[in-house]
Amino acid sequence: MSAPERAIMEAMDELPDHESFHNLDMVFESLTTLRPKVLSALLHSCKKIKVKRLFFVFADRHDHPWRKRLDPAEFNLGSGDRALVTGGKIHPRYRIMVPEAFVKAEVDDGA
């Protein structure tokens, strides 16, 4: 059985084919006690740009206390835009296409 930090990254790898953004958003909301050192190690070893970018989209959205201890600039998030869903919007910071609600919340918070 995976630790919560690894399990959430495994679930993100299932987006959008085998998991929904809504379900993952609900799960991520409850992840208040993740360990930043474990997350950092997993993010450094993760080879999937999609997973790393999505992790930070959700982490920023929920702003748990552990999020402040992870700097996205420390991780290879690749370059260029990534198309994940059709009919979505490109996230302004992480350059990955997500459902519009995930971009709207980010833009509204920054305004």
C-alpha positions as CSV (number, residue, x, y, z in Angstrom):
1,M,0.0,0.0,0.0
2,S,1.3,3.4,-1.0
3,A,1.9,6.2,1.5
4,P,-0.5,9.2,1.0
5,E,2.2,11.2,-0.7
6,R,2.9,8.6,-3.3
7,A,-0.8,7.6,-3.6
8,I,-1.9,11.1,-4.6
9,M,0.8,11.2,-7.3
10,E,-0.3,7.8,-8.6
11,A,-3.9,9.1,-8.7
12,M,-2.8,12.1,-10.7
13,D,-1.2,9.9,-13.3
14,E,-4.7,8.5,-13.9
15,L,-6.1,11.8,-14.9
16,P,-8.1,12.3,-17.1
17,D,-8.6,8.7,-18.4
18,H,-9.3,6.8,-15.2
19,E,-10.0,9.5,-12.6
20,S,-11.9,12.7,-12.6
21,F,-10.6,16.2,-11.6
22,H,-13.6,16.6,-9.2
23,N,-12.8,13.4,-7.3
24,L,-9.1,14.2,-7.1
25,D,-9.9,17.7,-6.0
26,M,-12.0,16.3,-3.1
27,V,-9.2,13.9,-2.1
28,F,-6.6,16.6,-2.3
29,E,-8.6,18.9,0.0
30,S,-8.2,16.4,2.8
31,L,-4.4,16.0,2.5
32,T,-3.5,18.4,5.2
33,T,-0.8,16.3,6.8
34,L,1.5,15.4,3.9
35,R,5.2,15.4,4.6
36,P,7.2,18.0,2.6
37,K,10.4,16.0,2.7
38,V,8.7,12.9,1.3
39,L,6.9,15.0,-1.3
40,S,10.1,16.6,-2.4
41,A,11.9,13.3,-2.8
42,L,8.9,11.9,-4.9
43,L,8.7,15.0,-7.0
44,H,12.5,14.9,-7.7
45,S,12.3,11.2,-8.7
46,C,9.1,11.6,-10.8
47,K,9.7,11.4,-14.5
48,K,6.2,12.5,-15.6
49,I,5.9,16.2,-16.2
50,K,2.1,15.9,-16.2
51,V,2.0,14.6,-12.6
52,K,4.4,17.2,-11.3
53,R,2.5,20.1,-12.9
54,L,-0.9,18.7,-11.8
55,F,0.5,18.2,-8.2
56,F,1.3,21.9,-8.0
57,V,-2.0,23.0,-9.6
58,F,-3.9,21.1,-6.8
59,A,-1.4,22.1,-4.1
60,D,-1.8,25.8,-5.0
61,R,-5.6,25.5,-5.2
62,H,-5.8,24.1,-1.6
63,D,-2.9,25.9,0.0
64,H,-2.2,23.4,2.8
65,P,0.5,24.4,5.3
66,W,3.0,22.0,3.7
67,R,2.8,23.7,0.3
68,K,4.9,26.6,1.6
69,R,7.8,24.3,2.0
70,L,7.9,23.2,-1.7
71,D,9.3,25.5,-4.3
72,P,8.1,24.5,-7.8
73,A,11.3,26.1,-9.2
74,E,13.3,23.3,-7.6
75,F,11.7,20.6,-9.8
76,N,11.9,19.9,-13.5
77,L,8.4,20.9,-14.7
78,G,9.5,20.7,-18.4
79,S,8.8,23.4,-20.9
80,G,6.0,24.3,-23.2
81,D,2.3,23.8,-22.8
82,R,0.7,20.4,-22.1
83,A,-2.8,19.5,-23.4
84,L,-4.5,17.2,-20.9
85,V,-8.2,17.8,-21.5
86,T,-10.2,19.1,-24.4
87,G,-12.2,22.2,-23.9
88,G,-10.2,23.2,-20.9
89,K,-7.9,26.2,-20.3
90,I,-4.2,26.5,-19.9
91,H,-3.2,27.1,-16.3
92,P,-1.3,30.4,-16.3
93,R,1.5,29.3,-14.0
94,Y,2.0,25.6,-14.7
95,R,1.1,25.6,-18.5
96,I,-1.1,22.5,-18.4
97,M,-4.6,22.3,-19.8
98,V,-7.1,21.7,-17.0
99,P,-10.9,22.2,-16.6
100,E,-11.8,25.9,-16.6
101,A,-12.8,25.9,-13.0
102,F,-9.2,25.2,-12.0
103,V,-8.0,28.2,-13.9
104,K,-10.8,30.5,-12.8
105,A,-10.1,29.9,-9.1
106,E,-6.4,30.7,-9.7
107,V,-7.0,33.9,-11.6
108,D,-9.7,35.1,-9.1
109,D,-7.4,34.5,-6.2
110,G,-4.6,36.6,-7.8
111,A,-6.8,39.5,-8.6
